[in-house]
Tab-separated table of C-alpha atoms in Angstrom:
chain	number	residue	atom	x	y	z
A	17	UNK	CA	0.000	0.000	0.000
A	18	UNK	CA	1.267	3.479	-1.036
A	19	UNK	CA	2.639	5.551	2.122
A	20	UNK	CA	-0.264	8.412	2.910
A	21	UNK	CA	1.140	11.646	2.080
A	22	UNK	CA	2.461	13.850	4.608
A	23	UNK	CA	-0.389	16.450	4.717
A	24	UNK	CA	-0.284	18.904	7.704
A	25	UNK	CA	-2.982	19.184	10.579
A	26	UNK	CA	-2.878	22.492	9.724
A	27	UNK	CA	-3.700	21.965	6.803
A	28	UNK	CA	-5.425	18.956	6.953
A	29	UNK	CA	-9.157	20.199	6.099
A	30	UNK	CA	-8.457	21.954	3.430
A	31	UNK	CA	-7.412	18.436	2.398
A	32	UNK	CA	-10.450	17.199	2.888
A	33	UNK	CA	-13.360	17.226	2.076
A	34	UNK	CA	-13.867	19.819	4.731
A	35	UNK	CA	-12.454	22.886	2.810
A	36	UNK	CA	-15.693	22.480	1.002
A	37	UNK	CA	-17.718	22.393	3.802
A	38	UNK	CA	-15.588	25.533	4.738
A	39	UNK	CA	-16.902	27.600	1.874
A	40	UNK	CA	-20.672	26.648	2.215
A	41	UNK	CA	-20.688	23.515	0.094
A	42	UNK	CA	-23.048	20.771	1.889
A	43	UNK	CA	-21.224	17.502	2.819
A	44	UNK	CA	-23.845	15.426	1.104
A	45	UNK	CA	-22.672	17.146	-2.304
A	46	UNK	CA	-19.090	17.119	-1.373
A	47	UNK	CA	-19.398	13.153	-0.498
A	48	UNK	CA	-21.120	12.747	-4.045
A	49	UNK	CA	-18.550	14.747	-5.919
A	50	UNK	CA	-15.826	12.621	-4.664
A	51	UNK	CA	-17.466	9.435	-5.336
A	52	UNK	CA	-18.164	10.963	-8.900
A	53	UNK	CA	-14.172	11.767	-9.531
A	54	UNK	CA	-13.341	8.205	-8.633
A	55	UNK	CA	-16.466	6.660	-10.774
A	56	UNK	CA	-18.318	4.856	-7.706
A	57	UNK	CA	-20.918	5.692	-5.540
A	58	UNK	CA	-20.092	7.392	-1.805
A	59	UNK	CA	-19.619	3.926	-0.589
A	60	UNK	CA	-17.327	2.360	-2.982
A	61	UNK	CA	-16.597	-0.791	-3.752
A	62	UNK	CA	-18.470	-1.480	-0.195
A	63	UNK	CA	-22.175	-1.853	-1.217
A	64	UNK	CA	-24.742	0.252	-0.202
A	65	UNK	CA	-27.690	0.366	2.301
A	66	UNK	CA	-29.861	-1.226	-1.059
A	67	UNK	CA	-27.180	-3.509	-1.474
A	68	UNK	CA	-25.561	-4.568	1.910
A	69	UNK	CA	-22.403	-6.276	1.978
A	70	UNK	CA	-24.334	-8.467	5.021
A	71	UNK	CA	-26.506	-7.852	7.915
A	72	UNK	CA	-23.377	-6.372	10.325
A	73	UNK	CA	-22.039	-3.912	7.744
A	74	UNK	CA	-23.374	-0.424	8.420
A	75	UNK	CA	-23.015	2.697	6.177
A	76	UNK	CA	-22.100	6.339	7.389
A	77	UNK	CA	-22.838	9.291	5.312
A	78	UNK	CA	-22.777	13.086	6.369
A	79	UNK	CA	-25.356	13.859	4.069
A	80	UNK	CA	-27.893	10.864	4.746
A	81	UNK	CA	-27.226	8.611	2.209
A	82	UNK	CA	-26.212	5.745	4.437
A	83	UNK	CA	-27.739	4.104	7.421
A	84	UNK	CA	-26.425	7.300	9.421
A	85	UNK	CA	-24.969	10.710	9.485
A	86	UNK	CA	-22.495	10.554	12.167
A	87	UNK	CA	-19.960	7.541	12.958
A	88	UNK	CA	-20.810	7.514	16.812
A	89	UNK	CA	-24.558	6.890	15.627
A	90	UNK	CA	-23.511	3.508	13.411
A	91	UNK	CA	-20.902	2.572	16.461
A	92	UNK	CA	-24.190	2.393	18.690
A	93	UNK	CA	-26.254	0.818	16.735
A	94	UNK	CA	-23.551	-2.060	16.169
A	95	UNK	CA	-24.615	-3.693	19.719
A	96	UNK	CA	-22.740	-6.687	19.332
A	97	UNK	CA	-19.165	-8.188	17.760
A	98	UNK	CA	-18.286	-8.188	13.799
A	99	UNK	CA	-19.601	-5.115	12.773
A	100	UNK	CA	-17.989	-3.219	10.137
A	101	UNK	CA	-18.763	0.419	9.416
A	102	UNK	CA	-18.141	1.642	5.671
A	103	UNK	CA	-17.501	5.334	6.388
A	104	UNK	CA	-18.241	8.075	2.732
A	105	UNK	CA	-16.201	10.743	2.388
A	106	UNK	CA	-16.769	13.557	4.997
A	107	UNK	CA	-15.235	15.761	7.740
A	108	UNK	CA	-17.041	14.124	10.986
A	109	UNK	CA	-16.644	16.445	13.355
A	110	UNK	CA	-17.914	14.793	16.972
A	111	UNK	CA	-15.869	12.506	19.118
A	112	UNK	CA	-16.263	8.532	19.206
A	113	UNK	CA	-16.024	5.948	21.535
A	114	UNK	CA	-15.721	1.917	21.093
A	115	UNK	CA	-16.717	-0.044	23.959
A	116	UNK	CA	-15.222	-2.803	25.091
A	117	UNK	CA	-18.425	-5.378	24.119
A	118	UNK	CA	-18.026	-3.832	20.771
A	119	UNK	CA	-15.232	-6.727	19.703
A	120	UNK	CA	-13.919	-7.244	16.390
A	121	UNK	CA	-15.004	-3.954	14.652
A	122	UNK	CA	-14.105	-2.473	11.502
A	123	UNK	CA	-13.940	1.082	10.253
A	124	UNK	CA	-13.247	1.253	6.584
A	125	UNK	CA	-12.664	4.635	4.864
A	126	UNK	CA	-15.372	4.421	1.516
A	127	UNK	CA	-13.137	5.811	-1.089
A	128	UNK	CA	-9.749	4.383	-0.041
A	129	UNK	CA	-7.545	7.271	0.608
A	130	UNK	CA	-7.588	8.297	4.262
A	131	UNK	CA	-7.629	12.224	3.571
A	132	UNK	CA	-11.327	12.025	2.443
A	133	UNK	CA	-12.706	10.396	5.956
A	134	UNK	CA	-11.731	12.581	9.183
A	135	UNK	CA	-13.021	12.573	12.350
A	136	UNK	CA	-11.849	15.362	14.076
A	137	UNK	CA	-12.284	17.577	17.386
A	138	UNK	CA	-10.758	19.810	19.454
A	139	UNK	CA	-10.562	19.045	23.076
A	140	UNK	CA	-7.755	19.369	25.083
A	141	UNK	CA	-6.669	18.272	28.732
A	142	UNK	CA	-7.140	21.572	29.936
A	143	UNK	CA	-10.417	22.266	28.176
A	144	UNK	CA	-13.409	22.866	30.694
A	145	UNK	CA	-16.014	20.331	30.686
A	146	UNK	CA	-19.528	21.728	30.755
A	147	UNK	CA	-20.124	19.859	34.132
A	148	UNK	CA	-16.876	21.401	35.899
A	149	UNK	CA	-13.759	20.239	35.873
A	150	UNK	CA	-11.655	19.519	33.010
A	151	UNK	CA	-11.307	16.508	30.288
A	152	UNK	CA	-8.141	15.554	31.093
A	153	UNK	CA	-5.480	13.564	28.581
A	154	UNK	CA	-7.374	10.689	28.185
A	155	UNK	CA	-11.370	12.296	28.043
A	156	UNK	CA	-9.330	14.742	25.060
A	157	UNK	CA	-9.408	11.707	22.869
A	158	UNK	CA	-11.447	12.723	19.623
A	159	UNK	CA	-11.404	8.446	19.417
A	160	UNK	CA	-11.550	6.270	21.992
A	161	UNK	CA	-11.283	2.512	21.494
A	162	UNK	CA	-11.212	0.097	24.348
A	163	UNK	CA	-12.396	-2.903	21.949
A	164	UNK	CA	-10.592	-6.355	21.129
A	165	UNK	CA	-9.994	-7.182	17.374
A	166	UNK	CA	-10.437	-3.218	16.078
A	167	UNK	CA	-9.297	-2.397	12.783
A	168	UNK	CA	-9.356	1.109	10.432
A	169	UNK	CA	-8.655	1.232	6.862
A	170	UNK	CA	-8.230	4.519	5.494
A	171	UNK	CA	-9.201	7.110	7.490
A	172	UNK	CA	-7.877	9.920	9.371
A	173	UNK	CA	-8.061	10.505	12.877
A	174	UNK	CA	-7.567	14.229	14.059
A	175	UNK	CA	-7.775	16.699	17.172
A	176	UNK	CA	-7.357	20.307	15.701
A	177	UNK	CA	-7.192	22.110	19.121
A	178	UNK	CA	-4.449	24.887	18.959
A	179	UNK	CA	-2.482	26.158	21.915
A	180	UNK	CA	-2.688	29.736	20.228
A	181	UNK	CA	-5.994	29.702	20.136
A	182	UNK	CA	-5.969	28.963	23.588
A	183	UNK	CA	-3.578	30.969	25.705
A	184	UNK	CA	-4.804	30.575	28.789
A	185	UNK	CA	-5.472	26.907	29.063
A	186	UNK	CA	-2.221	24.729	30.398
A	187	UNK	CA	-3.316	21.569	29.713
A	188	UNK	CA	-2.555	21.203	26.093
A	189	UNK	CA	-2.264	17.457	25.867
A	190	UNK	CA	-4.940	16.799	22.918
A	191	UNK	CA	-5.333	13.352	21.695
A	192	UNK	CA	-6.463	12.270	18.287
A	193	UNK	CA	-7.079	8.517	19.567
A	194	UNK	CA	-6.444	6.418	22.463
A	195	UNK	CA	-6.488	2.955	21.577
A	196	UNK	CA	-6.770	0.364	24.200
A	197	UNK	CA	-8.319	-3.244	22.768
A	198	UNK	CA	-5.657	-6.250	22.254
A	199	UNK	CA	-5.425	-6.962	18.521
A	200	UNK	CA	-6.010	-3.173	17.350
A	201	UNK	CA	-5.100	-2.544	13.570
A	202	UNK	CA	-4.374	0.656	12.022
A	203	UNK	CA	-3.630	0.779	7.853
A	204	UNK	CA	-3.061	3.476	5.925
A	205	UNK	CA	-4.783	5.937	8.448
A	206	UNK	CA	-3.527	9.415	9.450
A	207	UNK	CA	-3.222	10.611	12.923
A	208	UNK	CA	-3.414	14.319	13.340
A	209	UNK	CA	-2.611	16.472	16.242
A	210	UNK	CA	-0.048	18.304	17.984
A	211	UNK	CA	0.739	16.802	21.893
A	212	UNK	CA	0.286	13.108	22.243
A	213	UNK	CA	-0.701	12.454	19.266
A	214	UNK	CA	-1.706	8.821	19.500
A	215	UNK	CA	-2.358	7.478	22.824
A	216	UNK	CA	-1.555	3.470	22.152
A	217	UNK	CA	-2.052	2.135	25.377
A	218	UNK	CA	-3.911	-0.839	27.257
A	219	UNK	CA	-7.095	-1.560	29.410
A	220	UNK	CA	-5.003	-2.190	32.774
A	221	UNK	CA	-1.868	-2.201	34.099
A	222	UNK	CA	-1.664	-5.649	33.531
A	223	UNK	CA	-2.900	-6.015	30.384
A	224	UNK	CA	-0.622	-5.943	27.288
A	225	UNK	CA	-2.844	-5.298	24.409
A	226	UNK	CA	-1.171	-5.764	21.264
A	227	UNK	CA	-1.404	-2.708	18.210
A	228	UNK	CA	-0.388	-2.791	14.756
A	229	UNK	CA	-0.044	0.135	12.370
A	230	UNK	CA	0.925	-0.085	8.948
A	231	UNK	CA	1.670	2.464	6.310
A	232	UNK	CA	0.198	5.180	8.630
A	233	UNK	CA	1.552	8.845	9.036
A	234	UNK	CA	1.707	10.397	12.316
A	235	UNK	CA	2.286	13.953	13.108
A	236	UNK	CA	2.444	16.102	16.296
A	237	UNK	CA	5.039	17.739	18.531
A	238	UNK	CA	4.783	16.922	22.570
A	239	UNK	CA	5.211	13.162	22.689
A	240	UNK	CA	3.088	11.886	20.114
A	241	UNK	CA	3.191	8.640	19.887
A	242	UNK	CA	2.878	7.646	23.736
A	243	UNK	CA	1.526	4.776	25.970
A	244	UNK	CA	1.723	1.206	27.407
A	245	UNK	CA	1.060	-0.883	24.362
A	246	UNK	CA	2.699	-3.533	22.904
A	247	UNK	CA	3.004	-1.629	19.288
A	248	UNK	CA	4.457	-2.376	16.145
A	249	UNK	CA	4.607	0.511	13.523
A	250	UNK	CA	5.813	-0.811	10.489
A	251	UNK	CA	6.416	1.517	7.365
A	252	UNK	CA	4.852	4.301	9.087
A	253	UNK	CA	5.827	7.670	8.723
A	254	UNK	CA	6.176	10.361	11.393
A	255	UNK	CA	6.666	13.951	11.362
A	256	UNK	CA	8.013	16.702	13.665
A	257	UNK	CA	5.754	20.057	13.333
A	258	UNK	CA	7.373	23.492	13.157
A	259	UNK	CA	6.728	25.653	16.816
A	260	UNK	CA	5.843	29.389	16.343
A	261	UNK	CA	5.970	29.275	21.014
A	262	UNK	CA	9.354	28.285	21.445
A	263	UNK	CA	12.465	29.739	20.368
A	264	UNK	CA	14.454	27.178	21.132
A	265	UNK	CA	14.957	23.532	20.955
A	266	UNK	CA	13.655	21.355	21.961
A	267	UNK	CA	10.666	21.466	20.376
A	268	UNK	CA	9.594	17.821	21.648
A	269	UNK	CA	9.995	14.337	21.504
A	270	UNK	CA	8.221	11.779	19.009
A	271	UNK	CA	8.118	8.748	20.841
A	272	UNK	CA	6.838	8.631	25.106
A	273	UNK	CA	6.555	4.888	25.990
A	274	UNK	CA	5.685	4.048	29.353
A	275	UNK	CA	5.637	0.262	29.111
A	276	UNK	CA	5.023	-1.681	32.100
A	277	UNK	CA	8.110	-3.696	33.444
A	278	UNK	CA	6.377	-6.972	33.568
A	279	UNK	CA	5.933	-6.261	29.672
A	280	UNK	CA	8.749	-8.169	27.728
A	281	UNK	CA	7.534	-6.253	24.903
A	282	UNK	CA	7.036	-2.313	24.387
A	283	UNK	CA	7.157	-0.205	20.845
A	284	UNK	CA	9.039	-1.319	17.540
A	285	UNK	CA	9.410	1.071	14.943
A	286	UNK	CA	10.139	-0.944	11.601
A	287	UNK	CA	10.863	-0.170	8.300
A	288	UNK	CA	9.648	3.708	8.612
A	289	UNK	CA	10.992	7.537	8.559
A	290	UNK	CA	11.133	10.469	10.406
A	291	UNK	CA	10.717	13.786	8.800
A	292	UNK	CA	10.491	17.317	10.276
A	293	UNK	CA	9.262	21.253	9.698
A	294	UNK	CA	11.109	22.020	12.065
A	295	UNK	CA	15.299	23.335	12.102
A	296	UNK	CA	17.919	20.658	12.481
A	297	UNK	CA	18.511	18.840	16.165
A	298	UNK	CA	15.336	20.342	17.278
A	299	UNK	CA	13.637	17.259	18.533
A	300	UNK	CA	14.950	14.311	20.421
A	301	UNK	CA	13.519	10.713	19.004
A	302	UNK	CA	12.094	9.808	22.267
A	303	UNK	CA	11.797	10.255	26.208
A	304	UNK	CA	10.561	7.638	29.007
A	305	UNK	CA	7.054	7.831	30.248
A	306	UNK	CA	6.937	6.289	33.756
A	307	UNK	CA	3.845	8.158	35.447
A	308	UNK	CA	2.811	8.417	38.842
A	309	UNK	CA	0.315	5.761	38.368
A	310	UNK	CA	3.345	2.969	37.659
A	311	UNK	CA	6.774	4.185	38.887
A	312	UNK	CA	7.419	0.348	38.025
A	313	UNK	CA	7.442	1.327	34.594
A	314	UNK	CA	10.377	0.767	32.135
A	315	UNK	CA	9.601	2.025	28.865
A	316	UNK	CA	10.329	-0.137	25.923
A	317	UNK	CA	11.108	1.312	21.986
A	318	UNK	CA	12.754	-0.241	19.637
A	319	UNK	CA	13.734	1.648	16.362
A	320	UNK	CA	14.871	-0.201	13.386
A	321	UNK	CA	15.410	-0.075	9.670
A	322	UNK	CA	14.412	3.330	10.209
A	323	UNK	CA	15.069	6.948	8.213
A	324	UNK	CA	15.585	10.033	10.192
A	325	UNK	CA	16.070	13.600	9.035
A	326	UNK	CA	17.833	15.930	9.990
A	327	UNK	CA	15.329	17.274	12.695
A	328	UNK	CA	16.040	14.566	14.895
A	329	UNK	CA	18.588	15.867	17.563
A	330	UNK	CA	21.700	12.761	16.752
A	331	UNK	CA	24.153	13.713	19.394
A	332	UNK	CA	21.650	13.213	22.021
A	333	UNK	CA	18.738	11.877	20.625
A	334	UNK	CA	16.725	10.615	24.069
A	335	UNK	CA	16.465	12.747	26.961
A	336	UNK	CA	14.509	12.426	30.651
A	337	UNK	CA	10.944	13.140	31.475
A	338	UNK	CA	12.059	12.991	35.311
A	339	UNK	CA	15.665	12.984	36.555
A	340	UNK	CA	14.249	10.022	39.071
A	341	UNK	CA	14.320	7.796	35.705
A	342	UNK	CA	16.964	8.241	33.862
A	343	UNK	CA	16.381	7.073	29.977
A	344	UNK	CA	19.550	4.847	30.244
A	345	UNK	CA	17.646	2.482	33.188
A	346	UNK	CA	14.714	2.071	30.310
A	347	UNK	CA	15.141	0.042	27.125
A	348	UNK	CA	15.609	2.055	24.788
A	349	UNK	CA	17.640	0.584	21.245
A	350	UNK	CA	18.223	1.023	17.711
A	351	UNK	CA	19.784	-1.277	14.734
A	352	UNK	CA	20.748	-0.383	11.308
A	353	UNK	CA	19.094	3.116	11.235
A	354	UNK	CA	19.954	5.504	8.532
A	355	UNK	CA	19.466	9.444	7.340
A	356	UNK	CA	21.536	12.577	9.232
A	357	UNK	CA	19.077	11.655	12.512
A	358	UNK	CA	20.615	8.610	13.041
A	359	UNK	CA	24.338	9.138	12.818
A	360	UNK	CA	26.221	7.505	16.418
A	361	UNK	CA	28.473	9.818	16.841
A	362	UNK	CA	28.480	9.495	20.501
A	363	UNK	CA	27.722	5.475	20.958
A	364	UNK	CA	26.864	5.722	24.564
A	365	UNK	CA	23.833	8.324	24.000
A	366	UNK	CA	22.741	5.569	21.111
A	367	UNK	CA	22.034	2.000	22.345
A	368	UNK	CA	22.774	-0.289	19.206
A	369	UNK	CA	21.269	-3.949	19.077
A	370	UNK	CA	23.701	-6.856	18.313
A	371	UNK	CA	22.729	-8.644	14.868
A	372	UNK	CA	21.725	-11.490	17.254
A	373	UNK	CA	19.601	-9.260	19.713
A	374	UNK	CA	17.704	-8.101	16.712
A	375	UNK	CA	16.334	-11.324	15.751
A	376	UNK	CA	14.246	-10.707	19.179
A	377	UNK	CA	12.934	-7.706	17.618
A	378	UNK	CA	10.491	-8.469	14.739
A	379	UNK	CA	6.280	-7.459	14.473
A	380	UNK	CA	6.670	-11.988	15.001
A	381	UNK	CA	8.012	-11.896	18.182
A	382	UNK	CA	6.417	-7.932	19.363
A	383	UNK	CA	2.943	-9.390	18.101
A	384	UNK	CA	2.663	-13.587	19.086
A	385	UNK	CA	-0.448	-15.534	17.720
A	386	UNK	CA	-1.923	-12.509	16.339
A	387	UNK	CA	-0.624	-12.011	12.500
A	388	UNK	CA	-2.710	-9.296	11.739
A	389	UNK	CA	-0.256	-8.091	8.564
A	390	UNK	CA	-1.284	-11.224	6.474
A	391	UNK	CA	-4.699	-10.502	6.552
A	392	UNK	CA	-3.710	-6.208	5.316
């Protein structure tokens, strides 16, 4: 599958099908002129609500031309396990949640390229709920998936909030999706934001739910990529945003792991690339997550095979989220990385893997039972 292009969150609507809906054009005609370009109907190769796939495939349509108008709508109405949602073209603005007796659901983006199906909103930690209080990291999520067996094709999953729109709130953590079901597939989807990004984490403590992305794209700035998962991102691509707050580096960190330290098994990054907006050594490739909830924690990643720019800082590409845990106590590694990013110049700040400690580090051994990339 082609690698999505890397399309800003900035820019990301205008993208979209939402730059129409931006100028006063209904979705319902925007949906139909994109299925018109490509020669199919808003749903695709998928069927239709006239001619259903089966009984457990649901349709989503902004404009009313499926079984509903809004992808929270079709994720309540599928009240049991195997349900697969065929989502047309269309800027869903609304949050989402999957819960956990939802198993073994499927989100497929209608036309095939991920730009043309976003679900995007903009809450933040710090964002006031109308009930007091505030949402918090987790309650930013625009997604929320705590289901077994999930899997997206083709879509994009956004938060738009903006810190300079919002000066005087100082929780700016504002997830696109948190992801929390064992056996949770992600291909060729986009993940939008700007701090923590994607939130790939588990259920419990003890629980290591397994996650797969394939030819994704990822984009933020604050730790975007964080969590207790068991994760495998395999040609993905992720990329560092430019900072108009800071004036110096760095800007952030791509990669926050805080994987439990009963988990043998924490993020592998495979195969991919990371790009950047912003100036050279500005961001560090990763820092260790152990929060106050596990101080047991002792975050896992794993980058391999991997491109990175320039924008990646190489002298000292890790760093610490608290002086009480150092990154060199976690287990962090890399092996046969290439691009200015990934130049050793100082080997101890860059943990290499032996040719024989590698073998340990495949999606077979990360991911078990579960081959999830034979079925993509």
């Amino acid at each position: 599958m082609t690698l999505p292009a890397p399309v800003s969150r900035r820019s990301f609507v205008v993208a979209s099908v939402g730059a129409a809906l931006a100028l006063g054009v209904s979705s319902q005609a925007q949906a139909q002129a994109q299925a018109h370009a490509r020669g199919r109907g808003p749903f695709g190769r998928y069927g239709s609500p006239s001619a259903r796939l089966d009984e457990r495939t649901l349709y989503v349509h902004p404009g009313g031309l499926g079984d509903h108008t809004t992808v929270q709508a079709a994720v309540n109405a599928a009240s049991g396990s195997g349900y697969t949602l065929v989502i047309a073209p269309g800027t869903y603005r609304e949050t989402v949640a999957v819960s956990a007796a939802r198993t073994e659901m499927t989100w497929i983006g209608a036309s095939g390229e991920a730009r043309d199906v976003v679900v995007v909103y903009d809450n933040a930690a710090g964002t006031p709920k109308p009930g007091g209080g505030t949402y918090g990291t987790t309650g930013s999520a625009t997604t929320l998936v705590q289901a077994d067996g999930f899997t997206a094709r083709d879509l994009t999953f956004a938060n738009d909030w903006l810190r300079a729109e919002h000066p005087g709130i100082s929780g700016t953590q504002a997830v696109a999706i948190k992801v929390q079901g064992d056996r949770s597939a992600f291909v060729g989807c986009r993940f939008l934001g700007h701090q923590d990004t994607l939130y790939a984490d588990s259920m419990a403590l003890g629980t290591f739910a397994r996650q797969y992305y394939r030819d994704c794209y990822v984009e933020g700035d604050v730790d975007f990529v964080f969590g207790r998962a068991t994760a495998v991102y395999e040609s993905c691509h992720f990329r560092t945003l430019i900072r108009d707050d800071l004036t110096g580096a760095p800007y952030g960190f791509v990669f926050a792991p805080s994987t439990a330290g009963a988990n043998p098994r924490g993020y592998l990054v495979t195969g991919g690339r990371i790009s950047s907006e912003a100036p050279d050594a500005y961001y560090k490739l990763a820092r260790p997550w152990v929060p106050s909830s596990d101080t047991t924690a002792r975050p896992m990643l794993t980058v391999r095979g991997t491109r990175m720019s320039a924008g990646i800082d190489a002298v000292e590409p890790y760093t610490n989220m608290s002086s009480g845990f150092p990154w060199q106590d976690q287990r962090f590694a890399e092996y046969r990385n290439a691009g200015p990013g990934a130049v050793v110049s100082v080997p101890e700040n860059r943990p290499q893997l032996t040719s024989s400690e590698a073998r340990s580090h495949t999606r077979e051994a990360y991911l078990g039972d579960w081959t999830p990339w034979k079925g993509c």
